[in-house]
PDB file of C-alpha atoms in Angstrom:
ATOM      1  CA  MET A   1     158.517 -93.435 166.215  1.00  0.00           C
ATOM      2  CA  TYR A   2     156.494 -95.403 168.665  1.00  0.00           C
ATOM      3  CA  THR A   3     152.791 -94.745 169.344  1.00  0.00           C
ATOM      4  CA  ALA A   4     153.233 -92.640 172.474  1.00  0.00           C
ATOM      5  CA  ASN A   5     155.694 -90.247 170.885  1.00  0.00           C
ATOM      6  CA  THR A   6     153.538 -90.119 167.709  1.00  0.00           C
ATOM      7  CA  MET A   7     150.372 -89.308 169.640  1.00  0.00           C
ATOM      8  CA  ALA A   8     152.079 -86.714 171.866  1.00  0.00           C
ATOM      9  CA  THR A   9     153.313 -84.949 168.742  1.00  0.00           C
ATOM     10  CA  ALA A  10     149.862 -85.188 167.065  1.00  0.00           C
ATOM     11  CA  ILE A  11     148.134 -83.843 170.234  1.00  0.00           C
ATOM     12  CA  GLU A  12     150.582 -80.924 170.366  1.00  0.00           C
ATOM     13  CA  ALA A  13     150.025 -80.202 166.677  1.00  0.00           C
ATOM     14  CA  MET A  14     146.238 -80.053 167.338  1.00  0.00           C
ATOM     15  CA  GLY A  15     146.687 -77.482 170.061  1.00  0.00           C
ATOM     16  CA  MET A  16     145.753 -79.739 172.886  1.00  0.00           C
ATOM     17  CA  ALA A  17     149.196 -79.695 174.556  1.00  0.00           C
ATOM     18  CA  LEU A  18     151.665 -76.951 175.347  1.00  0.00           C
ATOM     19  CA  PRO A  19     154.122 -76.062 172.500  1.00  0.00           C
ATOM     20  CA  ASP A  20     157.355 -78.054 172.748  1.00  0.00           C
ATOM     21  CA  SER A  21     155.919 -80.572 175.178  1.00  0.00           C
ATOM     22  CA  ALA A  22     155.926 -83.549 172.816  1.00  0.00           C
ATOM     23  CA  SER A  23     159.592 -83.407 172.056  1.00  0.00           C
ATOM     24  CA  ILE A  24     161.071 -83.242 175.591  1.00  0.00           C
ATOM     25  CA  PRO A  25     162.172 -86.672 176.788  1.00  0.00           C
ATOM     26  CA  ALA A  26     160.935 -87.632 180.243  1.00  0.00           C
ATOM     27  CA  GLU A  27     164.354 -87.602 181.907  1.00  0.00           C
ATOM     28  CA  HIS A  28     165.535 -84.353 180.188  1.00  0.00           C
ATOM     29  CA  PRO A  29     166.092 -81.360 182.549  1.00  0.00           C
ATOM     30  CA  ASP A  30     163.663 -79.244 180.483  1.00  0.00           C
ATOM     31  CA  LYS A  31     160.775 -81.564 181.432  1.00  0.00           C
ATOM     32  CA  LEU A  32     160.507 -79.955 184.830  1.00  0.00           C
ATOM     33  CA  GLY A  33     159.997 -76.494 183.251  1.00  0.00           C
ATOM     34  CA  GLU A  34     157.381 -78.010 180.912  1.00  0.00           C
ATOM     35  CA  CYS A  35     155.546 -79.431 183.927  1.00  0.00           C
ATOM     36  CA  ARG A  36     155.597 -76.023 185.663  1.00  0.00           C
ATOM     37  CA  ARG A  37     154.269 -74.311 182.545  1.00  0.00           C
ATOM     38  CA  ALA A  38     151.486 -76.951 182.400  1.00  0.00           C
ATOM     39  CA  GLY A  39     150.569 -76.229 185.980  1.00  0.00           C
ATOM     40  CA  GLU A  40     150.357 -72.522 185.284  1.00  0.00           C
ATOM     41  CA  VAL A  41     148.138 -73.087 182.266  1.00  0.00           C
ATOM     42  CA  LEU A  42     145.915 -75.470 184.253  1.00  0.00           C
ATOM     43  CA  LEU A  43     145.336 -72.791 186.886  1.00  0.00           C
ATOM     44  CA  GLN A  44     144.020 -70.426 184.159  1.00  0.00           C
ATOM     45  CA  LEU A  45     141.657 -72.929 182.547  1.00  0.00           C
ATOM     46  CA  PRO A  46     138.623 -72.346 184.761  1.00  0.00           C
ATOM     47  CA  GLN A  47     138.521 -68.617 183.780  1.00  0.00           C
ATOM     48  CA  ARG A  48     138.983 -69.365 180.041  1.00  0.00           C
ATOM     49  CA  ASP A  49     136.641 -72.400 179.945  1.00  0.00           C
ATOM     50  CA  PRO A  50     138.125 -73.934 176.819  1.00  0.00           C
ATOM     51  CA  LYS A  51     136.500 -76.999 175.274  1.00  0.00           C
ATOM     52  CA  PRO A  52     138.207 -79.751 173.247  1.00  0.00           C
ATOM     53  CA  ARG A  53     135.988 -78.713 170.236  1.00  0.00           C
ATOM     54  CA  ASP A  54     137.664 -75.249 170.361  1.00  0.00           C
ATOM     55  CA  SER A  55     141.024 -76.721 169.342  1.00  0.00           C
ATOM     56  CA  MET A  56     140.210 -80.122 167.838  1.00  0.00           C
ATOM     57  CA  THR A  57     138.868 -78.937 164.462  1.00  0.00           C
ATOM     58  CA  ARG A  58     139.033 -80.599 161.086  1.00  0.00           C
ATOM     59  CA  ARG A  59     141.937 -78.292 160.306  1.00  0.00           C
ATOM     60  CA  ALA A  60     143.752 -79.273 163.551  1.00  0.00           C
ATOM     61  CA  PHE A  61     143.378 -82.981 162.717  1.00  0.00           C
ATOM     62  CA  GLY A  62     144.874 -82.164 159.305  1.00  0.00           C
ATOM     63  CA  HIS A  63     147.920 -80.541 161.001  1.00  0.00           C
ATOM     64  CA  ALA A  64     148.322 -83.646 163.193  1.00  0.00           C
ATOM     65  CA  LEU A  65     148.176 -85.856 160.108  1.00  0.00           C
ATOM     66  CA  VAL A  66     150.851 -83.847 158.278  1.00  0.00           C
ATOM     67  CA  VAL A  67     153.198 -83.878 161.282  1.00  0.00           C
ATOM     68  CA  ILE A  68     152.708 -87.658 161.761  1.00  0.00           C
ATOM     69  CA  MET A  69     153.531 -88.249 158.154  1.00  0.00           C
ATOM     70  CA  ALA A  70     156.502 -85.909 158.150  1.00  0.00           C
ATOM     71  CA  LEU A  71     158.021 -87.671 161.156  1.00  0.00           C
ATOM     72  CA  GLY A  72     157.192 -91.198 160.015  1.00  0.00           C
ATOM     73  CA  GLY A  73     154.972 -91.685 163.022  1.00  0.00           C
ATOM     74  CA  SER A  74     153.313 -94.858 164.181  1.00  0.00           C
ATOM     75  CA  THR A  75     150.627 -96.271 161.929  1.00  0.00           C
ATOM     76  CA  ASN A  76     148.594 -96.734 165.119  1.00  0.00           C
ATOM     77  CA  ALA A  77     147.924 -92.902 164.931  1.00  0.00           C
ATOM     78  CA  VAL A  78     145.442 -93.661 162.157  1.00  0.00           C
ATOM     79  CA  LEU A  79     143.282 -95.694 164.565  1.00  0.00           C
ATOM     80  CA  HIS A  80     143.683 -93.255 167.456  1.00  0.00           C
ATOM     81  CA  LEU A  81     142.859 -90.120 165.561  1.00  0.00           C
ATOM     82  CA  ILE A  82     139.871 -91.759 163.815  1.00  0.00           C
ATOM     83  CA  ALA A  83     138.622 -92.839 167.210  1.00  0.00           C
ATOM     84  CA  MET A  84     139.113 -89.341 168.708  1.00  0.00           C
ATOM     85  CA  ALA A  85     137.520 -87.342 165.878  1.00  0.00           C
ATOM     86  CA  PRO A  86     133.771 -88.220 166.483  1.00  0.00           C
ATOM     87  CA  SER A  87     133.970 -86.995 170.014  1.00  0.00           C
ATOM     88  CA  VAL A  88     134.482 -83.439 168.708  1.00  0.00           C
ATOM     89  CA  GLY A  89     132.210 -83.766 165.693  1.00  0.00           C
ATOM     90  CA  VAL A  90     134.964 -84.288 163.096  1.00  0.00           C
ATOM     91  CA  ALA A  91     134.588 -86.902 160.341  1.00  0.00           C
ATOM     92  CA  LEU A  92     137.864 -88.676 159.704  1.00  0.00           C
ATOM     93  CA  GLU A  93     138.578 -91.871 157.879  1.00  0.00           C
ATOM     94  CA  PRO A  94     141.621 -93.812 156.646  1.00  0.00           C
ATOM     95  CA  ALA A  95     141.443 -92.272 153.199  1.00  0.00           C
ATOM     96  CA  ASP A  96     142.045 -88.788 154.678  1.00  0.00           C
ATOM     97  CA  PHE A  97     145.558 -89.897 155.694  1.00  0.00           C
ATOM     98  CA  GLN A  98     146.518 -90.984 152.142  1.00  0.00           C
ATOM     99  CA  GLY A  99     144.661 -88.109 150.622  1.00  0.00           C
ATOM    100  CA  LEU A 100     147.029 -85.623 152.310  1.00  0.00           C
ATOM    101  CA  SER A 101     150.199 -87.394 151.155  1.00  0.00           C
ATOM    102  CA  PRO A 102     150.140 -90.413 148.891  1.00  0.00           C
ATOM    103  CA  ASN A 103     153.942 -90.573 149.096  1.00  0.00           C
ATOM    104  CA  SER A 104     154.109 -90.443 152.866  1.00  0.00           C
ATOM    105  CA  LEU A 105     155.929 -92.894 155.051  1.00  0.00           C
ATOM    106  CA  LEU A 106     152.557 -94.237 156.233  1.00  0.00           C
ATOM    107  CA  GLY A 107     151.925 -95.479 152.700  1.00  0.00           C
ATOM    108  CA  ARG A 108     155.176 -97.530 152.485  1.00  0.00           C
ATOM    109  CA  PRO A 109     155.913-100.948 154.012  1.00  0.00           C
ATOM    110  CA  GLN A 110     157.149-100.461 157.559  1.00  0.00           C
ATOM    111  CA  ALA A 111     160.472-102.110 156.725  1.00  0.00           C
ATOM    112  CA  GLU A 112     161.371 -99.151 154.532  1.00  0.00           C
ATOM    113  CA  TRP A 113     161.202 -96.614 157.337  1.00  0.00           C
ATOM    114  CA  GLN A 114     161.889 -98.520 160.493  1.00  0.00           C
ATOM    115  CA  ILE A 115     164.283 -96.600 162.810  1.00  0.00           C
ATOM    116  CA  ARG A 116     167.597 -98.400 162.939  1.00  0.00           C
ATOM    117  CA  ALA A 117     168.929 -99.874 166.168  1.00  0.00           C
ATOM    118  CA  GLY A 118     171.928 -98.123 167.687  1.00  0.00           C
ATOM    119  CA  ARG A 119     170.761 -94.603 167.004  1.00  0.00           C
ATOM    120  CA  PRO A 120     169.264 -92.377 169.740  1.00  0.00           C
ATOM    121  CA  PRO A 121     165.488 -92.623 169.974  1.00  0.00           C
ATOM    122  CA  LEU A 122     163.766 -90.347 167.459  1.00  0.00           C
ATOM    123  CA  ASP A 123     162.127 -88.284 170.238  1.00  0.00           C
ATOM    124  CA  ARG A 124     165.584 -87.280 171.543  1.00  0.00           C
ATOM    125  CA  ARG A 125     166.901 -86.510 168.033  1.00  0.00           C
ATOM    126  CA  TYR A 126     164.104 -84.164 167.103  1.00  0.00           C
ATOM    127  CA  GLN A 127     164.057 -82.500 170.531  1.00  0.00           C
ATOM    128  CA  ARG A 128     167.743 -81.634 170.201  1.00  0.00           C
ATOM    129  CA  ALA A 129     167.212 -80.490 166.612  1.00  0.00           C
ATOM    130  CA  ASP A 130     164.353 -78.239 167.729  1.00  0.00           C
ATOM    131  CA  GLU A 131     162.281 -79.502 164.809  1.00  0.00           C
ATOM    132  CA  VAL A 132     158.853 -80.252 166.274  1.00  0.00           C
ATOM    133  CA  PRO A 133     157.229 -77.309 168.021  1.00  0.00           C
ATOM    134  CA  ALA A 134     153.717 -77.180 166.656  1.00  0.00           C
TER     135      ALA A 134
END
């Protein structure tokens, strides 16, 4: 998985994106419905007044880490999540990634888990398999 797909999935797992939104490819017909749902939710936000801290808890970052590891997500996610965490008062460091799963794909050389050329992109495969909704 590339960084954009990895982070979209992580953000969905943290509750900061609509369910199923990370796994719909941009050109897929379902993307329009996702955009409409996002617009409906955006119109409700002023009344609900949610804050990023409401969703982005230590537990939510843990969910994101597990999903990233399960999917073999980009190792750049480590840097991005560590950079995001302080903005919501969460302490996160590289050891937290390995502490969750010492046998994860993130702990192996990239050559062991690189997606092979000639297969559909991973985001399309997991969207079709309905595997990712957070």
